[in-house]
CSV table of C-alpha atoms in Angstrom, one decimal:
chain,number,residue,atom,x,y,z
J,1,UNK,CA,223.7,26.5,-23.2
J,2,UNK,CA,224.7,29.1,-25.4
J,3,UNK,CA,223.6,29.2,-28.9
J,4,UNK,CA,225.4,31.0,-32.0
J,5,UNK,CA,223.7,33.2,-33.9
J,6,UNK,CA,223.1,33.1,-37.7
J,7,UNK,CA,226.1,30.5,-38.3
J,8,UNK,CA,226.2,29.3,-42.2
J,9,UNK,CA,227.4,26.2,-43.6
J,10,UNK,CA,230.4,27.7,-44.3
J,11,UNK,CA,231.4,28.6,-41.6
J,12,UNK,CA,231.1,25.3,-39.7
J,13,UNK,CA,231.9,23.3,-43.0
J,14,UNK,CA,235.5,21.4,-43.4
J,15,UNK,CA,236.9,23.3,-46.7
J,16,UNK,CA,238.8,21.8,-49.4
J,17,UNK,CA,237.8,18.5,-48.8
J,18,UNK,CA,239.7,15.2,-49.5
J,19,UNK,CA,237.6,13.5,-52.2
J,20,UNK,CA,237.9,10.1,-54.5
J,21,UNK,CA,237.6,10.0,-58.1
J,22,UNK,CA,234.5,7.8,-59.4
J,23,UNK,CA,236.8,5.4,-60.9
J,24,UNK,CA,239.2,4.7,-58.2
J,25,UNK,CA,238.9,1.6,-56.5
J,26,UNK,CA,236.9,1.2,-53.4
J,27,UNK,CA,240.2,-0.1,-51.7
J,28,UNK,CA,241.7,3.1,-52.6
J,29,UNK,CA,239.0,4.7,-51.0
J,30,UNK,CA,238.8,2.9,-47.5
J,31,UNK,CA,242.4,3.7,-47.3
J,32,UNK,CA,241.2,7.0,-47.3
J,33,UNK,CA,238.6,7.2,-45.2
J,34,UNK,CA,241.2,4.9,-42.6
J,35,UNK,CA,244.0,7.6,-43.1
J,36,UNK,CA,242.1,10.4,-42.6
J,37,UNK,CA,239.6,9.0,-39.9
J,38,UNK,CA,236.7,10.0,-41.6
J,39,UNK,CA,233.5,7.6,-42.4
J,40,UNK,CA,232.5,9.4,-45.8
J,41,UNK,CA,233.9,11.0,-48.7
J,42,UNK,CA,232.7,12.7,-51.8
J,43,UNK,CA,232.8,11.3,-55.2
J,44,UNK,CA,234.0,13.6,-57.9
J,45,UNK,CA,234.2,12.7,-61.8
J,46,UNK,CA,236.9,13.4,-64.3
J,47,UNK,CA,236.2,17.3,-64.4
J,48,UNK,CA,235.8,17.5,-60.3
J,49,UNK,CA,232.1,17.9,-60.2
J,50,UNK,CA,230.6,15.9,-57.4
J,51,UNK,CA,228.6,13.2,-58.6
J,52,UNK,CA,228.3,10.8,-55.1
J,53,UNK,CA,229.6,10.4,-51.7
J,54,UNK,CA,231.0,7.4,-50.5
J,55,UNK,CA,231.1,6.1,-46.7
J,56,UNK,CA,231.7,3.2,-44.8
J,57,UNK,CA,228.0,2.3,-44.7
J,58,UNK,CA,228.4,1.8,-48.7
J,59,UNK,CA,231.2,-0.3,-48.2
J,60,UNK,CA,230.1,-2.1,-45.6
J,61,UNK,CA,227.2,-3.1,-47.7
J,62,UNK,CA,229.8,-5.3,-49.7
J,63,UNK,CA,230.7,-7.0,-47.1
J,64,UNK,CA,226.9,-9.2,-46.9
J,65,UNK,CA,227.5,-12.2,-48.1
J,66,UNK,CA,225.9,-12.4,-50.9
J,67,UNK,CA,227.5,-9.7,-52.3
J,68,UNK,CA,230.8,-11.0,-51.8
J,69,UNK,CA,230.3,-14.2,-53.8
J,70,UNK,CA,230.1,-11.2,-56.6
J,71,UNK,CA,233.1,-9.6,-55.8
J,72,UNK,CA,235.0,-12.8,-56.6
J,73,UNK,CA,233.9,-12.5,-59.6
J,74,UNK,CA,234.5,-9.3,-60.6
J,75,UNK,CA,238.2,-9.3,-61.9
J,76,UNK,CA,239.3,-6.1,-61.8
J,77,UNK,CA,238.0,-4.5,-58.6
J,78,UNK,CA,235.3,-3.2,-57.8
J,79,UNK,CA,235.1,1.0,-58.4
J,80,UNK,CA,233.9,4.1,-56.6
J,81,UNK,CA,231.8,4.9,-58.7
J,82,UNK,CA,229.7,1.3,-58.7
J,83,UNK,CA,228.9,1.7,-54.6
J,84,UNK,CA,229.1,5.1,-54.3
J,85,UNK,CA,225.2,6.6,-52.8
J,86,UNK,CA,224.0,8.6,-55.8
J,87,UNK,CA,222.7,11.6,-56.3
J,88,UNK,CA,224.9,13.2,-53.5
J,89,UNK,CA,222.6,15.2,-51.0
J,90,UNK,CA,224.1,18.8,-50.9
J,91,UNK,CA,223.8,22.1,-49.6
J,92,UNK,CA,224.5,25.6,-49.9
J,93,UNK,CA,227.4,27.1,-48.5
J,94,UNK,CA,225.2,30.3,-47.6
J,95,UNK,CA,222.4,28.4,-45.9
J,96,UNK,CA,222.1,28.0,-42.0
J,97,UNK,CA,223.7,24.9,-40.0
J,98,UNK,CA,220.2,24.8,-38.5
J,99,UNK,CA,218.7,23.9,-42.4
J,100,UNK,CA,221.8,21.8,-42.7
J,101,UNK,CA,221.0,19.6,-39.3
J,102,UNK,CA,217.5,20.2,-40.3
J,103,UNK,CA,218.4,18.1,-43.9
J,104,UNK,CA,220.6,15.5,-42.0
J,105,UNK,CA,218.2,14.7,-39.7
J,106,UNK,CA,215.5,13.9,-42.4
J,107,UNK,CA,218.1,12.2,-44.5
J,108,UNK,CA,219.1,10.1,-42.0
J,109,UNK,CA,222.4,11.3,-43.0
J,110,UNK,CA,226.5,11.8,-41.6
J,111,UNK,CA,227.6,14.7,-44.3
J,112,UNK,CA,226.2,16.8,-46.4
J,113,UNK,CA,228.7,18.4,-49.6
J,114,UNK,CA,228.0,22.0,-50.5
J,115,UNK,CA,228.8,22.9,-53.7
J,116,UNK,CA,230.2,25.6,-56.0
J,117,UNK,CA,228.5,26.9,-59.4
J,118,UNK,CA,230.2,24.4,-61.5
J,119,UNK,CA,229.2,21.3,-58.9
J,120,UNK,CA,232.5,21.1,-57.5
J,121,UNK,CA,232.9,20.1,-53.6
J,122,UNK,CA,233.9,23.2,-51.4
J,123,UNK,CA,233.0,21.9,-48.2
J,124,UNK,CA,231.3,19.0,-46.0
J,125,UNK,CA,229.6,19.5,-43.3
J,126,UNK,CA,229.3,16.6,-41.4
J,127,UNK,CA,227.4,15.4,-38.3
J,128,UNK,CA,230.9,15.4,-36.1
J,129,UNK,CA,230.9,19.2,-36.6
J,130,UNK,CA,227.6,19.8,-34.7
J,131,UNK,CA,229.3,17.4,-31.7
J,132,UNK,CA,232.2,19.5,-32.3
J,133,UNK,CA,229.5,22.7,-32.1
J,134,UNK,CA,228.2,21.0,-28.5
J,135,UNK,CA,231.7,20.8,-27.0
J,136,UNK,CA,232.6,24.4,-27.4
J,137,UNK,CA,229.4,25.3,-26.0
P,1,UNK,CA,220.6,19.8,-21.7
P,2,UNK,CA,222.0,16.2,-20.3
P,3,UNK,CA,222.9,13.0,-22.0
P,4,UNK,CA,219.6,11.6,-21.0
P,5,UNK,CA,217.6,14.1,-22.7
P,6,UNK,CA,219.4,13.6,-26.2
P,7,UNK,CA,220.0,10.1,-26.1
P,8,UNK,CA,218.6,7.0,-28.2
P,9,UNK,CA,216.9,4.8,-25.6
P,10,UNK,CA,216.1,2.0,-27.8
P,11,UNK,CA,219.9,0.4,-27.7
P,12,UNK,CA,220.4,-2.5,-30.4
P,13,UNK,CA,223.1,-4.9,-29.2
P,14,UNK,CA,225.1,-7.4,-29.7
P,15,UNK,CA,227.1,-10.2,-27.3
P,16,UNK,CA,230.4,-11.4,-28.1
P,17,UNK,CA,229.9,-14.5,-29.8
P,18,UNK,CA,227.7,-12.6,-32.4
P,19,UNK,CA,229.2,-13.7,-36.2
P,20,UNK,CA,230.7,-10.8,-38.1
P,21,UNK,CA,228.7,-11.8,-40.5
P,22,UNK,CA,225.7,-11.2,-39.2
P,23,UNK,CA,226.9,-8.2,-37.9
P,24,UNK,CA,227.3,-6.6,-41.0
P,25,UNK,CA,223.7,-7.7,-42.0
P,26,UNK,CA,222.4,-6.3,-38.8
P,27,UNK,CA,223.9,-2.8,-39.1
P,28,UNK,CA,222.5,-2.6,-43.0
P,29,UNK,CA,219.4,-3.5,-42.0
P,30,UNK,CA,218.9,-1.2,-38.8
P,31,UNK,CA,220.9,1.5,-40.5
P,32,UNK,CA,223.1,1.9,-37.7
P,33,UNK,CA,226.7,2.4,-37.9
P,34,UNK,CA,228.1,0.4,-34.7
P,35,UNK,CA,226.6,-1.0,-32.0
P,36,UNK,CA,227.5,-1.9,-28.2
P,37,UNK,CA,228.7,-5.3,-26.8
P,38,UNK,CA,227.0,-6.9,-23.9
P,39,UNK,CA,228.0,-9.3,-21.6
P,40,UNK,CA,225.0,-11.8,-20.5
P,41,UNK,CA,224.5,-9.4,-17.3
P,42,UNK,CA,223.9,-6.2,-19.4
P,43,UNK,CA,226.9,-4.9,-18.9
P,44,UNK,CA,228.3,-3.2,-21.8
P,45,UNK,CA,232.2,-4.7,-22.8
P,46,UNK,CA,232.9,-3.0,-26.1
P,47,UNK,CA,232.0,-1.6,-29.2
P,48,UNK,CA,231.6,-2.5,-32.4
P,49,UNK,CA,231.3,0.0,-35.6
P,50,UNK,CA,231.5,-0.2,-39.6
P,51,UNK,CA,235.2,1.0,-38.9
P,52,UNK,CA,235.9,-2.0,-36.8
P,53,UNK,CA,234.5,-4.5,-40.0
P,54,UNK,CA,236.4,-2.5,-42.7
P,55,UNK,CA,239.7,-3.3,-41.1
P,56,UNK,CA,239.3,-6.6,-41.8
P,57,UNK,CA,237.0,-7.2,-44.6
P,58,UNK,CA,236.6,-7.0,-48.4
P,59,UNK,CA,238.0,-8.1,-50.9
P,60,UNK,CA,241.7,-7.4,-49.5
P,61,UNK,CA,243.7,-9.9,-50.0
P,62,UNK,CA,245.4,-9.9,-46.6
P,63,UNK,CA,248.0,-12.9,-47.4
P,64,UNK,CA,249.4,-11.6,-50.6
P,65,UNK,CA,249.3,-7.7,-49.2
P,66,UNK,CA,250.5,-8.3,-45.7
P,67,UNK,CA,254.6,-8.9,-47.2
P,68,UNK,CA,254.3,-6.2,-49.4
P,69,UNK,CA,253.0,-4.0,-46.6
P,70,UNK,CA,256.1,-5.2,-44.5
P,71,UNK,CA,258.9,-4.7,-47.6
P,72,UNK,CA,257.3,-1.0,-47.9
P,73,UNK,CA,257.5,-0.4,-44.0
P,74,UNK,CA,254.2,-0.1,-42.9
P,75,UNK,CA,253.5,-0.9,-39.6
P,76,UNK,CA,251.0,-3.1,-38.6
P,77,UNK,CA,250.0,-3.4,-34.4
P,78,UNK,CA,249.4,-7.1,-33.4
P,79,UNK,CA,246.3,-5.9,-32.3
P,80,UNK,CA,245.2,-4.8,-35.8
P,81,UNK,CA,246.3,-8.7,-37.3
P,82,UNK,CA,244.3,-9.8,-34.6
P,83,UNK,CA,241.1,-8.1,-36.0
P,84,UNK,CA,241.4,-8.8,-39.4
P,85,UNK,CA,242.0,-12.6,-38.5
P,86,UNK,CA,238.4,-12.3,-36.4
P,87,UNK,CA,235.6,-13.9,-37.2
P,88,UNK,CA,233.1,-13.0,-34.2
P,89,UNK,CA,232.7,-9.7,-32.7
P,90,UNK,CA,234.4,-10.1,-29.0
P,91,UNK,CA,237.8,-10.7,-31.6
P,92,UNK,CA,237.0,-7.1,-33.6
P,93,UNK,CA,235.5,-4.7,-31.3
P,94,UNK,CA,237.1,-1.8,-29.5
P,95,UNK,CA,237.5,-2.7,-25.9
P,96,UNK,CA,237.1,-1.3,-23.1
P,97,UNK,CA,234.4,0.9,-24.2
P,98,UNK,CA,234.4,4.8,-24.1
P,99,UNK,CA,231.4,5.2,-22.2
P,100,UNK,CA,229.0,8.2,-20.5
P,101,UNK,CA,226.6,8.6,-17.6
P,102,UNK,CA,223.1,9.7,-18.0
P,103,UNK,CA,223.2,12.6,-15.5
P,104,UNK,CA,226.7,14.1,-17.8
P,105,UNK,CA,226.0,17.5,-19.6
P,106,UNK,CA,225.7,17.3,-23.2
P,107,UNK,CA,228.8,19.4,-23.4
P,108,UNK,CA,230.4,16.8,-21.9
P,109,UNK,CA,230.0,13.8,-23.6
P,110,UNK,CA,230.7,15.9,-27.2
P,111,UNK,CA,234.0,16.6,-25.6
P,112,UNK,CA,234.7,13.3,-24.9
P,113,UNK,CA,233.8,12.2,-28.2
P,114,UNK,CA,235.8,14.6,-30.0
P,115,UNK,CA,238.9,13.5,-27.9
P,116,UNK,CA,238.7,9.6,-28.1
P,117,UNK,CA,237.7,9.8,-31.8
P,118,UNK,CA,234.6,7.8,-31.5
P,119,UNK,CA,231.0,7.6,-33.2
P,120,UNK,CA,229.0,6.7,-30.0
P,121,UNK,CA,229.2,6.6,-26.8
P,122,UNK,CA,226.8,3.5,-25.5
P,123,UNK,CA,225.2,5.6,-21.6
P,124,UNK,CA,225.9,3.4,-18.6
P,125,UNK,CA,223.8,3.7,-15.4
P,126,UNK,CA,224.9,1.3,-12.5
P,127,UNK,CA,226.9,-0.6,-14.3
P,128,UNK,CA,223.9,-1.7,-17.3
P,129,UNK,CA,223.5,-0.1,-20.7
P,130,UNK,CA,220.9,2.3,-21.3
P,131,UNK,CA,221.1,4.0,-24.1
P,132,UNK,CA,223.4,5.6,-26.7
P,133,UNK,CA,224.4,8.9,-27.6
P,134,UNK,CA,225.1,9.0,-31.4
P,135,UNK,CA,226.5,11.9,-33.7
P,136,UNK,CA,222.6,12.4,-35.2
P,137,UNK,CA,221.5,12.5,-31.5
P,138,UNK,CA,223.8,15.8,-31.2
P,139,UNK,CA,222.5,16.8,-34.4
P,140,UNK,CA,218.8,16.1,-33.2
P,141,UNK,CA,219.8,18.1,-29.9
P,142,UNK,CA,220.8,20.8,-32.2
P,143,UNK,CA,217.5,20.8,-33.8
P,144,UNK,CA,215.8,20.6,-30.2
P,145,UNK,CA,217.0,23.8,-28.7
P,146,UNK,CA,215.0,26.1,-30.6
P,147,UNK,CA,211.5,24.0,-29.8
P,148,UNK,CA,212.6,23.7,-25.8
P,149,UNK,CA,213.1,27.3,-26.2
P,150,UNK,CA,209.8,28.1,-27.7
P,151,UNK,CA,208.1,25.6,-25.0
P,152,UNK,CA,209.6,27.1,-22.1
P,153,UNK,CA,208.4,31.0,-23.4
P,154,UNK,CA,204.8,29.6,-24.3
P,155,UNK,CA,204.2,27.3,-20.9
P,156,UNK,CA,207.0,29.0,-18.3
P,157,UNK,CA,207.1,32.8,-19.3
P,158,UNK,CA,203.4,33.3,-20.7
P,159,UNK,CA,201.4,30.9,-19.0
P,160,UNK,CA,202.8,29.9,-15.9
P,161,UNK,CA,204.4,33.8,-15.5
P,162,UNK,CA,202.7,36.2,-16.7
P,163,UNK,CA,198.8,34.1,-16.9
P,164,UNK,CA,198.5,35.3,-20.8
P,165,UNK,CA,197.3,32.5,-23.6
P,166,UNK,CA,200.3,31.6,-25.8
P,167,UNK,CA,198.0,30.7,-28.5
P,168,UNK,CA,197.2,34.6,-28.4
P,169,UNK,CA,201.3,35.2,-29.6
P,170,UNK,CA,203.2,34.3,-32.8
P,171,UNK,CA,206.7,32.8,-31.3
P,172,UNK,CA,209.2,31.7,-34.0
P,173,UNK,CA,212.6,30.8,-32.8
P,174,UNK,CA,215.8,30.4,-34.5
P,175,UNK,CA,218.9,29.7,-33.6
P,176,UNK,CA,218.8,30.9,-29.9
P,177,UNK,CA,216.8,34.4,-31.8
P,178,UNK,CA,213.2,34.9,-30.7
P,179,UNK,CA,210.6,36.9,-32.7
P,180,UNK,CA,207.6,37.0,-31.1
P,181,UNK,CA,204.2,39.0,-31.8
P,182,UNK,CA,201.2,39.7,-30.2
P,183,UNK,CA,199.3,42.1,-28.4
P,184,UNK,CA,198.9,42.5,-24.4
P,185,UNK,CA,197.1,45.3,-22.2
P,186,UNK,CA,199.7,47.5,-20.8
P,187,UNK,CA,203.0,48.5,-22.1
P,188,UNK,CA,204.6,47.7,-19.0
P,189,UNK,CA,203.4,44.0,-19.7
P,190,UNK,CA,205.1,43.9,-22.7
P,191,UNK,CA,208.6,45.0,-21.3
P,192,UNK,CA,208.1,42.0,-18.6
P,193,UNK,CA,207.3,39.8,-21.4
P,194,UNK,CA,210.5,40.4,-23.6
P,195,UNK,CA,212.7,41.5,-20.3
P,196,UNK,CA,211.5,37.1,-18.9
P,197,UNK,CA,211.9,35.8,-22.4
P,198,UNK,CA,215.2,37.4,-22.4
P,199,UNK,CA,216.4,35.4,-19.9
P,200,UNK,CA,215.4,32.1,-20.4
P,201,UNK,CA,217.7,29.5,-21.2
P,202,UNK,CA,219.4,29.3,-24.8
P,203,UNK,CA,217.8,33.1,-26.0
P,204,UNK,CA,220.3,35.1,-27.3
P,205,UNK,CA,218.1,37.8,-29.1
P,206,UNK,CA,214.7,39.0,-28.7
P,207,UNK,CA,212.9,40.9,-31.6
P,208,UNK,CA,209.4,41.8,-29.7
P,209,UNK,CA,206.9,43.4,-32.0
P,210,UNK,CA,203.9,42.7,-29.1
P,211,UNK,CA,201.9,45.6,-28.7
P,212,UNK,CA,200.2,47.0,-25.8
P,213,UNK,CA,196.7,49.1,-25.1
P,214,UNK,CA,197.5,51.7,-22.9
P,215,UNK,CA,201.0,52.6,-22.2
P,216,UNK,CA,201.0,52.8,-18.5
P,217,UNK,CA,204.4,54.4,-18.0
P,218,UNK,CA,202.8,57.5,-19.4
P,219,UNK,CA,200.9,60.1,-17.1
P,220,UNK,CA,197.2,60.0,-18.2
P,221,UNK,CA,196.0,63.1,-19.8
P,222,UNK,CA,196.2,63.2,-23.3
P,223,UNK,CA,193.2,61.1,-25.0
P,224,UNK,CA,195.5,59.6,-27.7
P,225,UNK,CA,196.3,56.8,-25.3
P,226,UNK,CA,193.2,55.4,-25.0
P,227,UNK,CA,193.0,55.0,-29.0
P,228,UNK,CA,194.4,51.1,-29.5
P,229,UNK,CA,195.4,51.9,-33.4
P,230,UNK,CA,197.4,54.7,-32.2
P,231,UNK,CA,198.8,52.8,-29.0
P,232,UNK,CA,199.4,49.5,-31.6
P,233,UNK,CA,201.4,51.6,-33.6
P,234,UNK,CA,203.4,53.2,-30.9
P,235,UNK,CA,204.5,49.5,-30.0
P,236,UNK,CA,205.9,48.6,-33.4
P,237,UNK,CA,208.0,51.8,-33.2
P,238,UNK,CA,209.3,50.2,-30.2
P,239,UNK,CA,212.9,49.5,-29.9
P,240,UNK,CA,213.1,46.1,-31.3
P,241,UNK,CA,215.5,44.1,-29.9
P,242,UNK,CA,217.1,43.6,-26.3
P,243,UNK,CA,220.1,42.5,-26.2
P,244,UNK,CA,221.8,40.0,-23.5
C-alpha cells in the first residue's frame, strides 16, 4: 500500500463548506444533509463563526419516543441550534490527516471542521475522505 | 491490508420485523449509525442507516407536505412513499445490500463504497454475515499502517533479519516516514538495516541516524576507526535519507 507523505488537513479537507445557520430549522437542515448526501454539517451563528455541527446522529436522537411527545409540543419547530452537538470538535488546517484520524478516532467522530482566525468554517474533513484516501491507494 | 484485517467483527443486527422504533433507540444507544438486516439463517438481506429513518421521520408532516411537494414538482419515487409509510425495518432498509468479502483488498471495498454512496459495507463469507467494514474502520486502518510498519521493522527486519534487539533502536514512524536510531557494529550493518527497512511494505522514507563501530568498508590502517566517538560521529554525518 502506498502511503502519502506529509498530507495536511487542507489538503484532504472539502473547502468552502455547505453550513446551516443556528437558527434554521432542523427540517431545513435534513433537507440539506439529504440534498447534498452528506450525514453532518456545521453550525454557524449570525456572524459565520462556527459554533456546532449537526448530523444525522443529532437528528436521529429526536426521533426516540420520548422526545417526540416534546416535539408536539413545541409550536414553532424545533432549531439548529437546540440539537446541534456543541462545542464543535475542530482542527487546524495545517495539522496532519494522521492527527486528524488520530482525533476522530478518539472522538468517536464522522467530521472534524477546521477553522480560520475569526472561527469561521474553511474546511471539513470527514471520515469518507480517508475511504476516499484508501481507494486511490 | 484486506477487509478482514480492518473490519469490526462484533456485528450488531437486526431482523426484518425489528420496530423502527426501537431501531432508532438501538443505534443511539450503540452509537452506530446503521446496521445490517438478517434473515433467521444469518444471512444478511439489507441495510438499515440513520439516512434510511430520516426519510421518514420527524416532525414532517407528510400529509399536509406531500400536495405541496406535488404542486411545486418535486418528484417523489414510490419506493421513497413506501419508506416513509414503514413502520418496521424490512419496509425502510436499502435492499439488496452492497456487500464485501473478507479476503477483498482494502482498496477495494473503499472503492466500492465511494461508488454506491454507502456508510458500510456489512462482510459476507459463505453466504453469513461476519463483520462490517465502517468509514472509522478506514480511519482506524489509516491509523494502523504506521504501527504494522513499525512491527514489521522491529520483529521482521531487526529480529527475525538481521538477529539485533529492537529494544536496542528508537523507531518512530509516520506517515509511511521512518526515523530510526541506534547504534550497530559495522557500517555495513547499518546500510543492510536502512537498505531492508527500505523495502518493507508502506515505507516511503527512511531517515537512519544508526551508527556503527567500525566502518568496515574502509581498509584498516588508520587508528581513527577503532575510536567509537569518532566512528559515532562519522555515522550522523551519514547521508540521511534513502529514497525509494
Amino acid at each position: 500500500m502506498i502511503v502519502q507523505t506529509d498530507l495536511r488537513v487542507a489538503d484532504l479537507m472539502t473547502i468552502d463548506p455547505i453550513v446551516v445557520s443556528v437558527d434554521a430549522t432542523i427540517e431545513e437542515a435534513e433537507e440539506l444533509l439529504r440534498s447534498n448526501r452528506i450525514t453532518g454539517l456545521p453550525v454557524v451563528d449570525l456572524v459565520g463563526r462556527l459554533v456546532g455541527v449537526i448530523s444525522q446522529t443529532d437528528l436521529l436522537y429526536l426521533a426516540v419516543p420520548s422526545i417526540q411527545a416534546l416535539i408536539r409540543h413545541h409550536s414553532s419547530g424545533i432549531r439548529v441550534g437546540e440539537v446541534m452537538s456543541t462545542p464543535p470538535v475542530v482542527i487546524e488546517s495545517m495539522a496532519t490527516i494522521r492527527d486528524a484520524a488520530r482525533l476522530m478516532n478518539d472522538e468517536r467522530l464522522h467530521r472534524l471542521v477546521a477553522v480560520d482566525d475569526h472561527g469561521r468554517p474553511v474546511g471539513v474533513i470527514a471520515a469518507m475522505d480517508f475511504v476516499a484516501l484508501a481507494a486511490e491507494s | 491490508m484486506n477487509v478482514r484485517d480492518v473490519m469490526t467483527r462484533e456485528v450488531i443486527s437486526v431482523t426484518a420485523e425489528t420496530r423502527l422504533r426501537e431501531l432508532a433507540g438501538l443505534l443511539s444507544k450503540s452509537q452506530i449509525s446503521g446496521v445490517p438486516v438478517v434473515d433467521e439463517a444469518g444471512a444478511c438481506i439489507g441495510v438499515i442507516s440513520e439516512a434510511d429513518l430520516l426519510v421518514k421521520q420527524l416532525s414532517r408532516p407528510v400529509s399536509r407536505r406531500l400536495p405541496l411537494e406535488w404542486i411545486l414538482g418535486e418528484r417523489h419515487d414510490p419506493e421513497e412513499l413506501r419508506r416513509r409509510a414503514a413502520t418496521v425495518v424490512g419496509e425502510a432498509m436499502s435492499s439488496p445490500p452492497i456487500t464485501i468479502e473478507p479476503d477483498r483488498p482494502l482498496r477495494e471495498a473503499a472503492s466500492l463504497m465511494i461508488d454506491r454512496r454507502v456508510n458500510r459495507l456489512p462482510v459476507i463469507e459463505d453466504g453469513r454475515l461476519v463483520g462490517i467494514l465502517t468509514r472509522a474502520d478506514m480511519v482506524e486502518a489509516y491509523l494502523r499502517l504506521d504501527d504494522d510498519i513499525s512491527d514489521a521493522i522491529r520483529e521482521k527486519v531487526l529480529r527475525k533479519t538481521m538477529w539485533l534487539e529492537p529494544e536496542r533502536f528508537e523507531i518512530d514512524v509516520r506517515e509511511g516516514v521512518v526515523r530510526i536510531s541506534g547504534r550497530v557494529d559495522r557500517r555495513t550493518t547499518a546500510g543492510i538495516v536502512e537498505r531492508l527497512i527500505g523495502i518493507t511494505d508502506g515505507v516511503v522514507e527512511v531517515h537512519s541516524e544508526i551508527a556503527w563501530e567500525l566502518d568496515d568498508t574502509l581498509v584498516h590502517t588508520s587508528e581513527e576507526e577503532h575510536e567509537p566517538g569518532a566512528a559515532s560521529v562519522t555515522a550522523r554525518e551519514h547521508p540521511q535519507a534513502l529514497h525509494r
